[in-house]
Amino acid sequence: MTKHSADFGTERQQSILPDGDVPVVDSTLTADEQVLVNLGYKPEFKREFGLWTTFCVSFAVLGLLPSFASTVYYGLGYAGTAGMVWGWIVAMIFIQCVAMSMAELCSSMPTSGGLYYAAAVLAPEGWGPLAAWITGWSNWIGQVTAAPSVDYALSAMMLSAGSVYNPSYEVQDYQVFLLTTLIMILHGIISSMPTKWIGTFNSWGTSLNIIALIIVIIIIPAGTNKTPKFTPSKEVWGTITNGTDFPDGVAVLMSFIGVIWTMSGYDSPFHLSEECSNANIASPRAIVLTSIVGGTMGWFLQLVVAYTVTDIDAIINADSPWATYLLQVLPEKTALAALSLTILCGFSMGQGCMVAASRVTYAYARDDCFPFSNIWKKVNKTTKTPVNAVWFNAVIGILLTLLIFGGVAIDAIFSVGAIAAFTAFTIPIFIRVFFVGNRFRRGPWHLGKFSKPIGIAACSFVALMIPILCLPSVTKSDLTAELMNWTCLVYGGPMLIVMIWWVISARKWFKGPKVNVEHKMLGRPGNVVEGIEKLGSSEPVIAPAGSDSSEAPSLNKETKEAKR
């Protein structure tokens, strides 16, 4: 069989392959397949996503309405209405910087490994495996906690709807756990379907998310039964209701957790890029589109709530803050209708989280990051999707929801998701800005001369917010186990174990992303391998002497790409 070398184009693509190597394949490649092979991976998925369907999955993961409903406690409880409206604007400016910097990386390296792959490629020589290790595990923790946190909040809302009809009914922890488990299983089944089916499901889900969000934004101010109908603008924009023991400025920063957690799903197009057509353009566009649309529509929802809320204390002390707010400002039937729309959107959101997380798990298992990776990295021959990775995540998610029986510990799952995700988002951006600079080989979608200042703004914001998100709302004698912020333990504990694993064992065998295509060295005179032709020409490919053209080696040395 004649083998071809994939073409890097006029400028070599940023890749984990060693300097001078080109991948060798058995057949002619499409443009998307060529980009992926140049990154060191053979195509295994069907490319049935486009810009719209990729955006749909990403927007479903964002789930503005259920996300806001799940985190309204933090926005209102920490800083009141002024903290909500100003906080969302300020946070979104910097979150947009993170999204655009990520999109630039995605255009250059559109692979399921996403940020983990980028960190390995861009890190200084000798540091690639460690950068990939930290980025990968932090990203995975953020991904694997996403679906259970969404499904837990969804279950709580569903059961709280029952208490509206029967005020004597009290929601029990075991009921929340069992309903969450059922929803996780349903999401696992849907996420195991063929890519085209998943894309169709998420297209409908995203349409529902957008329509439901618009309906809720309209019916709340139109149907509110409060008197006066709206809170004066001076109070909405100028009154910080500090619910913490910290100064007002810190309280506003602490309220950012709602914005950050809500807006932490726009990385999904990066992880779905191996299933997307025209991935190095469509995927980064989907990242930015998700962030812009989500940020804008989310702010409108913030304004509606800020202008109509009546009793903040009652909301933050309720079992279901969103349901309590709706019943405060709307007639009962209208409130239940809005709550039902939120629940439907939440189901779509949880499923989107499950899909994105499974692709991350697959990508890391492909590089043998997990125990029993040979099981989790298998692609189902019928559905052409990573079914084993889906159920691996589903089981872990169900186990995480056992925190429901630990009281307030379950609340940490939200801040952990925010910190884990944004830590992973920022590591490759930081390396790209401060270590690679102009040597970065950008893709067709890029930021041009604004790349560095936008990257610096993104890194600065995340560096400020990580310690802020770990603060408890109270201090000194008021601080109890129930009021403690357990984020440091829930996120720091696993990351500490991962780092100990690195020191003891992983540094000896983990070398970063593994290529799974044959690759040959160009430009060494006298070492011609016959039968391997450059794609589209008869020019021979030069390979190192003694190389076996049938061997597909793993990469066991550091990439030198970051030197350029």
PDB file of C-alpha atoms in Angstrom, residues 5 20-22 24 518-530 532 540-550:
ATOM      1  CA  SER A   5       3.042  12.166   4.175  1.00  0.00           C
ATOM      2  CA  GLY A  20      11.251  18.025  11.200  1.00  0.00           C
ATOM      3  CA  ASP A  21       8.881  15.052  11.453  1.00  0.00           C
ATOM      4  CA  VAL A  22       5.872  14.645   9.193  1.00  0.00           C
ATOM      5  CA  VAL A  24       2.654   9.234   7.306  1.00  0.00           C
ATOM      6  CA  GLU A 518       3.502   7.111  11.904  1.00  0.00           C
ATOM      7  CA  HIS A 519       5.863  10.044  11.532  1.00  0.00           C
ATOM      8  CA  LYS A 520       9.056  10.419   9.487  1.00  0.00           C
ATOM      9  CA  MET A 521      11.910  12.899   9.453  1.00  0.00           C
ATOM     10  CA  LEU A 522      12.334  15.172   6.443  1.00  0.00           C
ATOM     11  CA  GLY A 523      15.571  16.573   5.074  1.00  0.00           C
ATOM     12  CA  ARG A 524      18.235  14.003   5.998  1.00  0.00           C
ATOM     13  CA  PRO A 525      20.147  13.189   2.751  1.00  0.00           C
ATOM     14  CA  GLY A 526      20.844   9.569   2.024  1.00  0.00           C
ATOM     15  CA  ASN A 527      18.035   8.078   4.045  1.00  0.00           C
ATOM     16  CA  VAL A 528      15.255   7.623   1.476  1.00  0.00           C
ATOM     17  CA  VAL A 529      12.388   5.303   2.342  1.00  0.00           C
ATOM     18  CA  GLU A 530      10.905   3.957  -0.848  1.00  0.00           C
ATOM     19  CA  ILE A 532       6.360   6.745   0.852  1.00  0.00           C
ATOM     20  CA  PRO A 540      10.257  11.049  -1.808  1.00  0.00           C
ATOM     21  CA  VAL A 541      10.013  11.481   1.950  1.00  0.00           C
ATOM     22  CA  ILE A 542      13.319  11.250   3.771  1.00  0.00           C
ATOM     23  CA  ALA A 543      13.319   9.193   6.974  1.00  0.00           C
ATOM     24  CA  PRO A 544      15.991   8.306   9.522  1.00  0.00           C
ATOM     25  CA  ALA A 545      18.111   5.320   8.578  1.00  0.00           C
ATOM     26  CA  GLY A 546      16.867   2.019   9.911  1.00  0.00           C
ATOM     27  CA  SER A 547      13.342   3.272  10.562  1.00  0.00           C
ATOM     28  CA  ASP A 548      10.464   0.855  10.117  1.00  0.00           C
ATOM     29  CA  SER A 549       7.724   2.394   7.959  1.00  0.00           C
ATOM     30  CA  SER A 550       5.117   0.149   9.548  1.00  0.00           C
TER      31      SER A 550
END
